[in-house]
Structure formats: C-alpha cells, structure tokens
C-alpha cells in the first residue's frame, strides 16, 4: 500500500497548502485571529480551507479501506484525482466562487469511487 501512503502525503500537502493560504490572506488583509470576517477574497480562501477540511474524512477513510479491499493502485489513482480536484477547486474558488464546481465535482467523484470500490471489495471478500 505504498502508493496509497504517497497519496495520503500528497493530500496532506494539499490541505497544508490551503491553511498556509489562510495565514497569508490574514497577513495580506490584516485580519488577526480569531476574526473570520473580511473582504470576499479573504472569505474565499477561508472557505476553501474549511471545505477541504470537511472533505478529508470522506476521502481518507475510504482511501485506506479501498486500498485494503480493492488494491493499492485503484485507491492511489482515485486519491490522485481527489488531490487534483481539490487543487482545481481552490484555484477556481480563489478566482471566482462560481468557478469552484469542476474541482468539487472531480474530488467528489473520486471520493464516491473510493466508497463504491470499498463496498465492492467488501462484497467480493
């Protein structure tokens, strides 16, 4: 499950990138913690971070279950798609919140594939 471990690290780096962006936005807009209000550009960066945090359990748990029940390669491919989708989501949201949908779709479909893969693997065992 070495590929799945690498993808897990990649996902954590994607998540760290989102919270580093929040810190940078706080500095740029002079918004001190714990304040969570500010201009729309700041709110977009915060929302990307929070949405990624919300998605992590729906991704990591089925990622590892799928790796166990359906194989490392399938899980890693879906995991890589999730990472790409999250980056697309963030970059789209940073430009304009209306542009977040393609990335959200890619990452959501990757999570769904992992869940369905886990179910399939469980049924076959």
Coordinates of N, CA, C and O in Angstrom, one line a residue:
X1 N 0.8 -1.2 0.0 CA 0.0 0.0 0.0 C 0.9 1.3 0.0 O 0.5 2.3 0.5
X2 N 2.0 1.1 -0.6 CA 2.9 2.2 -0.7 C 2.4 3.4 -1.5 O 2.6 4.5 -1.1
X3 N 1.7 3.1 -2.6 CA 1.1 4.2 -3.4 C 0.1 5.0 -2.6 O 0.1 6.2 -2.7
X4 N -0.7 4.3 -1.9 CA -1.7 4.9 -1.1 C -1.1 5.8 0.0 O -1.6 6.9 0.3
X5 N 0.0 5.3 0.5 CA 0.7 6.2 1.5 C 1.2 7.4 0.9 O 1.1 8.5 1.5
X6 N 1.8 7.4 -0.3 CA 2.3 8.6 -1.0 C 1.1 9.5 -1.3 O 1.3 10.7 -1.2
X7 N 0.0 9.0 -1.7 CA -1.2 9.8 -2.0 C -1.7 10.5 -0.7 O -2.2 11.6 -0.7
X8 N -1.7 9.7 0.4 CA -2.1 10.3 1.7 C -1.2 11.5 2.0 O -1.7 12.6 2.4
X9 N 0.1 11.4 1.8 CA 1.0 12.5 2.0 C 0.7 13.7 1.0 O 0.7 14.8 1.4
X10 N 0.4 13.4 -0.2 CA 0.0 14.4 -1.2 C -1.2 15.1 -0.7 O -1.3 16.4 -0.8
X11 N -2.2 14.4 -0.2 CA -3.5 15.0 0.3 C -3.2 15.9 1.5 O -3.8 17.0 1.6
X12 N -2.3 15.5 2.3 CA -1.9 16.3 3.5 C -1.2 17.6 3.0 O -1.4 18.7 3.6
X13 N -0.4 17.5 2.0 CA 0.3 18.7 1.5 C -0.8 19.6 0.8 O -0.6 20.8 1.0
X14 N -1.8 19.1 0.1 CA -2.8 19.9 -0.4 C -3.5 20.7 0.7 O -3.8 21.9 0.7
X15 N -3.8 19.9 1.8 CA -4.5 20.5 2.9 C -3.6 21.6 3.6 O -4.1 22.7 3.9
X16 N -2.3 21.3 3.8 CA -1.4 22.3 4.3 C -1.3 23.5 3.5 O -1.3 24.7 4.0
X17 N -1.4 23.4 2.2 CA -1.3 24.5 1.2 C -2.5 25.4 1.5 O -2.4 26.6 1.5
X18 N -3.7 24.8 1.7 CA -4.9 25.6 2.0 C -4.8 26.4 3.3 O -5.2 27.6 3.3
X19 N -4.2 25.8 4.3 CA -4.2 26.6 5.6 C -3.0 27.6 5.6 O -3.1 28.6 6.2
X20 N -2.0 27.3 4.8 CA -0.9 28.3 4.6 C -1.5 29.5 3.9 O -1.2 30.7 4.2
X21 N -2.4 29.2 2.9 CA -3.0 30.3 2.2 C -3.9 31.2 3.1 O -4.0 32.4 2.9
X22 N -4.5 30.6 4.1 CA -5.3 31.3 5.0 C -4.4 32.3 5.8 O -4.7 33.5 6.0
X23 N -3.3 31.7 6.3 CA -2.3 32.6 7.0 C -1.8 33.7 6.2 O -1.7 34.9 6.7
X24 N -1.5 33.5 4.9 CA -1.1 34.5 4.0 C -2.2 35.6 3.8 O -1.9 36.8 3.7
X25 N -3.4 35.1 3.6 CA -4.5 36.0 3.4 C -4.7 36.9 4.7 O -5.1 38.1 4.6
X26 N -4.6 36.3 5.9 CA -4.7 37.1 7.1 C -3.7 38.2 7.1 O -4.0 39.4 7.4
X27 N -2.5 37.9 6.7 CA -1.5 39.0 6.6 C -1.8 40.0 5.6 O -1.6 41.2 5.8
X28 N -2.2 39.5 4.4 CA -2.5 40.5 3.3 C -3.6 41.4 3.6 O -3.5 42.6 3.3
X29 N -4.6 40.9 4.3 CA -5.8 41.7 4.6 C -5.8 42.3 6.0 O -6.8 42.9 6.4
X30 N -4.7 42.0 6.8 CA -4.6 42.4 8.1 C -5.8 42.0 9.0 O -6.4 42.8 9.7
X31 N -6.0 40.7 9.0 CA -7.1 40.1 9.8 C -6.5 39.2 10.8 O -5.9 38.2 10.5
X32 N -6.5 39.6 12.1 CA -5.9 38.9 13.1 C -6.9 37.8 13.6 O -8.1 38.0 13.7
X33 N -6.3 36.6 14.0 CA -7.1 35.6 14.6 C -7.6 36.1 15.9 O -7.0 36.9 16.6
X34 N -8.8 35.7 16.3 CA -9.7 34.7 15.8 C -10.7 35.2 14.8 O -11.6 34.5 14.4
X35 N -10.6 36.4 14.3 CA -11.6 37.0 13.4 C -11.7 36.2 12.1 O -10.6 35.8 11.6
X36 N -12.9 35.9 11.7 CA -13.1 35.1 10.5 C -13.9 35.9 9.5 O -14.5 35.4 8.6
X37 N -14.0 37.2 9.6 CA -14.7 38.1 8.7 C -13.7 39.0 8.0 O -12.6 39.3 8.5
X38 N -14.0 39.4 6.8 CA -13.2 40.2 6.0 C -13.7 40.4 4.6 O -14.9 40.0 4.3
X39 N -12.9 40.8 3.7 CA -13.4 41.0 2.3 C -13.6 39.7 1.6 O -13.1 38.6 2.1
X40 N -14.4 39.7 0.5 CA -14.7 38.4 -0.1 C -13.5 37.6 -0.5 O -13.6 36.3 -0.4
X41 N -12.4 38.2 -0.9 CA -11.2 37.5 -1.2 C -10.7 36.6 -0.1 O -10.3 35.5 -0.2
X42 N -10.7 37.2 1.1 CA -10.3 36.5 2.3 C -11.3 35.4 2.6 O -10.9 34.3 2.9
X43 N -12.6 35.7 2.6 CA -13.6 34.6 2.9 C -13.5 33.5 1.9 O -13.7 32.3 2.3
X44 N -13.1 33.7 0.6 CA -12.9 32.6 -0.3 C -11.8 31.7 0.1 O -11.9 30.5 0.0
X45 N -10.7 32.3 0.5 CA -9.5 31.5 1.0 C -9.9 30.7 2.2 O -9.6 29.5 2.3
X46 N -10.6 31.3 3.1 CA -11.0 30.5 4.3 C -12.0 29.4 4.0 O -11.9 28.3 4.5
X47 N -12.9 29.7 3.1 CA -13.9 28.7 2.7 C -13.3 27.5 2.0 O -13.7 26.4 2.2
X48 N -12.3 27.7 1.2 CA -11.6 26.6 0.5 C -10.9 25.8 1.6 O -11.0 24.5 1.5
X49 N -10.3 26.4 2.6 CA -9.6 25.6 3.6 C -10.6 24.8 4.4 O -10.4 23.6 4.6
X50 N -11.7 25.4 4.8 CA -12.7 24.7 5.6 C -13.4 23.6 4.8 O -13.7 22.5 5.3
X51 N -13.7 23.9 3.5 CA -14.3 22.8 2.7 C -13.4 21.6 2.5 O -13.8 20.5 2.5
X52 N -12.1 21.9 2.4 CA -11.1 20.8 2.2 C -11.1 20.0 3.5 O -11.0 18.8 3.5
X53 N -11.1 20.7 4.7 CA -11.1 20.0 6.0 C -12.4 19.2 6.1 O -12.3 18.0 6.6
X54 N -13.5 19.7 5.6 CA -14.8 18.9 5.7 C -14.7 17.7 4.8 O -15.3 16.6 5.1
X55 N -14.0 17.7 3.7 CA -13.9 16.6 2.8 C -12.9 15.5 3.1 O -13.0 14.4 2.7
X56 N -11.9 15.9 4.0 CA -10.8 14.9 4.3 C -11.3 13.6 4.9 O -10.9 12.6 4.4
X57 N -12.3 13.6 5.8 CA -12.7 12.3 6.3 C -13.4 11.5 5.3 O -13.3 10.2 5.2
X58 N -14.2 12.1 4.4 CA -14.9 11.5 3.3 C -13.9 10.9 2.2 O -14.3 10.2 1.4
X59 N -12.7 11.3 2.3 CA -11.6 10.9 1.4 C -10.7 9.9 2.1 O -10.5 8.8 1.5
X60 N -10.1 10.3 3.2 CA -9.0 9.4 3.8 C -9.5 8.1 4.2 O -8.9 7.0 4.0
X61 N -10.7 8.0 4.9 CA -11.2 6.7 5.4 C -11.5 5.8 4.2 O -11.0 4.7 4.2
X62 N -12.3 6.2 3.2 CA -12.5 5.2 2.1 C -11.2 5.0 1.2 O -11.0 3.9 0.6
X63 N -10.3 5.9 1.2 CA -9.0 5.7 0.5 C -8.3 4.5 1.1 O -7.9 3.6 0.3
X64 N -8.2 4.4 2.4 CA -7.4 3.3 3.0 C -8.3 2.0 3.0 O -7.7 0.9 2.8
X65 N -9.6 2.1 3.2 CA -10.4 0.9 3.1 C -10.4 0.4 1.7 O -10.3 -0.8 1.5
X66 N -10.4 1.2 0.7 CA -10.4 0.8 -0.7 C -9.0 0.2 -1.0 O -8.9 -0.8 -1.7
X67 N -8.0 0.8 -0.5 CA -6.6 0.2 -0.7 C -6.6 -1.2 -0.2 O -6.0 -2.1 -0.8
X68 N -7.2 -1.4 1.0 CA -7.2 -2.8 1.6 C -8.0 -3.8 0.8 O -7.6 -4.9 0.5
X69 N -9.3 -3.3 0.4 CA -10.2 -4.2 -0.1 C -10.2 -4.3 -1.7 O -10.7 -5.3 -2.2
X70 N -9.7 -3.3 -2.3 CA -9.7 -3.3 -3.8 C -8.3 -3.2 -4.4 O -8.1 -3.4 -5.6
X71 N -7.3 -2.8 -3.6 CA -6.0 -2.7 -4.1 C -5.4 -1.3 -4.0 O -6.1 -0.3 -4.1
X72 N -4.1 -1.3 -3.9 CA -3.3 -0.1 -3.8 C -3.4 0.8 -5.0 O -3.6 2.0 -4.9
X73 N -3.3 0.2 -6.2 CA -3.3 1.0 -7.4 C -4.6 1.8 -7.6 O -4.7 3.0 -7.9
X74 N -5.8 1.1 -7.5 CA -7.1 1.7 -7.6 C -7.2 2.9 -6.6 O -7.6 4.0 -7.0
X75 N -6.9 2.6 -5.4 CA -7.0 3.6 -4.4 C -6.1 4.8 -4.7 O -6.6 6.0 -4.6
X76 N -4.9 4.6 -5.1 CA -4.0 5.6 -5.4 C -4.4 6.5 -6.6 O -4.3 7.7 -6.5
X77 N -5.0 5.9 -7.6 CA -5.5 6.6 -8.7 C -6.6 7.5 -8.3 O -6.6 8.7 -8.7
X78 N -7.6 7.0 -7.6 CA -8.7 7.8 -7.1 C -8.2 8.9 -6.2 O -8.7 10.0 -6.2
X79 N -7.2 8.6 -5.3 CA -6.6 9.6 -4.4 C -5.9 10.7 -5.2 O -6.0 11.8 -4.8
X80 N -5.2 10.3 -6.2 CA -4.6 11.4 -7.0 C -5.6 12.3 -7.7 O -5.4 13.5 -7.7
X81 N -6.7 11.7 -8.1 CA -7.8 12.5 -8.7 C -8.4 13.4 -7.7 O -8.7 14.6 -8.0
X82 N -8.5 12.9 -6.4 CA -9.0 13.8 -5.4 C -8.1 15.0 -5.1 O -8.6 16.1 -5.0
X83 N -6.8 14.7 -5.1 CA -5.9 15.8 -4.9 C -5.9 16.9 -6.0 O -6.0 18.1 -5.8
X84 N -6.0 16.4 -7.3 CA -6.1 17.3 -8.4 C -7.4 18.1 -8.3 O -7.5 19.3 -8.5
X85 N -8.5 17.4 -8.0 CA -9.8 18.1 -7.8 C -9.8 19.1 -6.8 O -10.3 20.2 -7.0
X86 N -9.1 18.9 -5.7 CA -9.1 19.9 -4.6 C -8.2 21.1 -5.0 O -8.6 22.2 -4.7
X87 N -7.2 20.9 -5.8 CA -6.4 22.0 -6.2 C -7.2 22.8 -7.3 O -7.2 24.0 -7.2
X88 N -7.9 22.1 -8.1 CA -8.8 22.8 -9.1 C -9.8 23.6 -8.4 O -10.1 24.7 -8.8
X89 N -10.4 23.0 -7.3 CA -11.5 23.6 -6.5 C -10.9 24.9 -5.9 O -11.5 26.0 -6.1
X90 N -9.7 24.8 -5.3 CA -9.1 26.0 -4.7 C -8.8 27.1 -5.7 O -9.2 28.3 -5.5
X91 N -8.1 26.8 -6.7 CA -7.8 27.8 -7.7 C -9.0 28.4 -8.4 O -9.0 29.6 -8.6
X92 N -10.0 27.6 -8.6 CA -11.2 28.2 -9.2 C -11.9 29.1 -8.2 O -12.3 30.2 -8.5
X93 N -12.0 28.7 -6.9 CA -12.7 29.5 -5.9 C -11.9 30.8 -5.7 O -12.5 31.8 -5.5
X94 N -10.6 30.7 -5.7 CA -9.8 31.9 -5.5 C -10.0 33.0 -6.6 O -10.0 34.2 -6.3
X95 N -10.3 32.5 -7.8 CA -10.6 33.4 -8.9 C -12.0 34.0 -8.8 O -12.2 35.2 -8.9
X96 N -12.9 33.1 -8.6 CA -14.4 33.4 -8.5 C -15.1 32.2 -8.0 O -15.0 31.1 -8.5
X97 N -15.8 32.4 -6.9 CA -16.5 31.2 -6.3 C -17.4 30.4 -7.3 O -17.5 29.2 -7.1
X98 N -17.8 31.1 -8.3 CA -18.6 30.3 -9.3 C -17.8 29.3 -10.1 O -18.4 28.5 -10.7
X99 N -16.5 29.5 -10.0 CA -15.6 28.6 -10.8 C -15.1 27.4 -10.0 O -14.2 26.6 -10.4
X100 N -15.7 27.2 -8.8 CA -15.3 26.1 -8.0 C -15.8 24.7 -8.3 O -15.3 23.7 -8.0
X101 N -16.9 24.7 -9.1 CA -17.7 23.5 -9.4 C -16.9 22.3 -10.0 O -17.0 21.2 -9.6
X102 N -16.1 22.6 -11.1 CA -15.4 21.5 -11.7 C -14.5 20.7 -10.7 O -14.4 19.5 -10.7
X103 N -13.7 21.5 -9.9 CA -12.8 20.8 -8.9 C -13.6 20.1 -7.9 O -13.2 19.0 -7.4
X104 N -14.7 20.7 -7.5 CA -15.6 20.0 -6.5 C -16.1 18.7 -7.1 O -16.1 17.6 -6.4
X105 N -16.5 18.7 -8.3 CA -17.0 17.5 -9.0 C -15.9 16.4 -9.1 O -16.2 15.3 -8.7
X106 N -14.7 16.8 -9.5 CA -13.7 15.8 -9.6 C -13.3 15.2 -8.3 O -13.3 13.9 -8.1
X107 N -13.2 16.0 -7.2 CA -12.8 15.4 -5.9 C -14.0 14.6 -5.3 O -13.8 13.6 -4.7
X108 N -15.2 15.0 -5.6 CA -16.4 14.3 -5.1 C -16.5 12.9 -5.8 O -16.8 11.9 -5.1
X109 N -16.3 12.9 -7.1 CA -16.4 11.7 -7.8 C -15.3 10.7 -7.4 O -15.5 9.5 -7.3
X110 N -14.1 11.2 -7.1 CA -13.0 10.4 -6.6 C -13.4 9.8 -5.2 O -13.2 8.6 -5.0
X111 N -14.0 10.5 -4.3 CA -14.4 10.0 -3.0 C -15.5 9.0 -3.2 O -15.5 7.9 -2.6
X112 N -16.5 9.2 -4.1 CA -17.5 8.3 -4.4 C -17.0 7.0 -4.9 O -17.4 5.9 -4.5
X113 N -16.0 7.1 -5.8 CA -15.4 5.9 -6.4 C -14.7 5.1 -5.3 O -14.8 3.8 -5.3
X114 N -14.1 5.7 -4.4 CA -13.4 5.0 -3.3 C -14.4 4.3 -2.4 O -14.2 3.2 -2.0
X115 N -15.5 5.0 -2.1 CA -16.6 4.4 -1.3 C -17.2 3.2 -2.0 O -17.3 2.1 -1.4
X116 N -17.5 3.3 -3.3 CA -18.0 2.2 -4.1 C -17.0 1.1 -4.2 O -17.4 -0.1 -4.2
X117 N -15.8 1.5 -4.4 CA -14.7 0.4 -4.5 C -14.6 -0.4 -3.2 O -14.4 -1.6 -3.3
X118 N -14.7 0.3 -2.1 CA -14.7 -0.4 -0.8 C -15.9 -1.3 -0.7 O -15.7 -2.5 -0.3
X119 N -17.0 -0.8 -1.1 CA -18.2 -1.7 -1.0 C -18.1 -2.9 -1.9 O -18.4 -4.1 -1.5
X120 N -17.6 -2.7 -3.1 CA -17.3 -3.8 -4.0 C -16.3 -4.8 -3.4 O -16.6 -6.1 -3.4
X121 N -15.2 -4.3 -2.9 CA -14.2 -5.2 -2.3 C -14.8 -5.9 -1.1 O -14.5 -7.1 -0.9
X122 N -15.6 -5.3 -0.3 CA -16.2 -6.0 0.8 C -17.1 -7.1 0.4 O -17.1 -8.2 0.9
X123 N -17.9 -6.8 -0.6 CA -18.8 -7.8 -1.1 C -18.1 -9.0 -1.8 O -18.6 -10.2 -1.7
X124 N -16.9 -8.8 -2.4 CA -16.2 -9.9 -3.0 C -15.4 -10.7 -2.0 O -15.0 -11.8 -2.3
X125 N -15.2 -10.2 -0.8 CA -14.5 -10.9 0.2 C -15.5 -11.7 1.0 O -15.5 -12.2 1.9

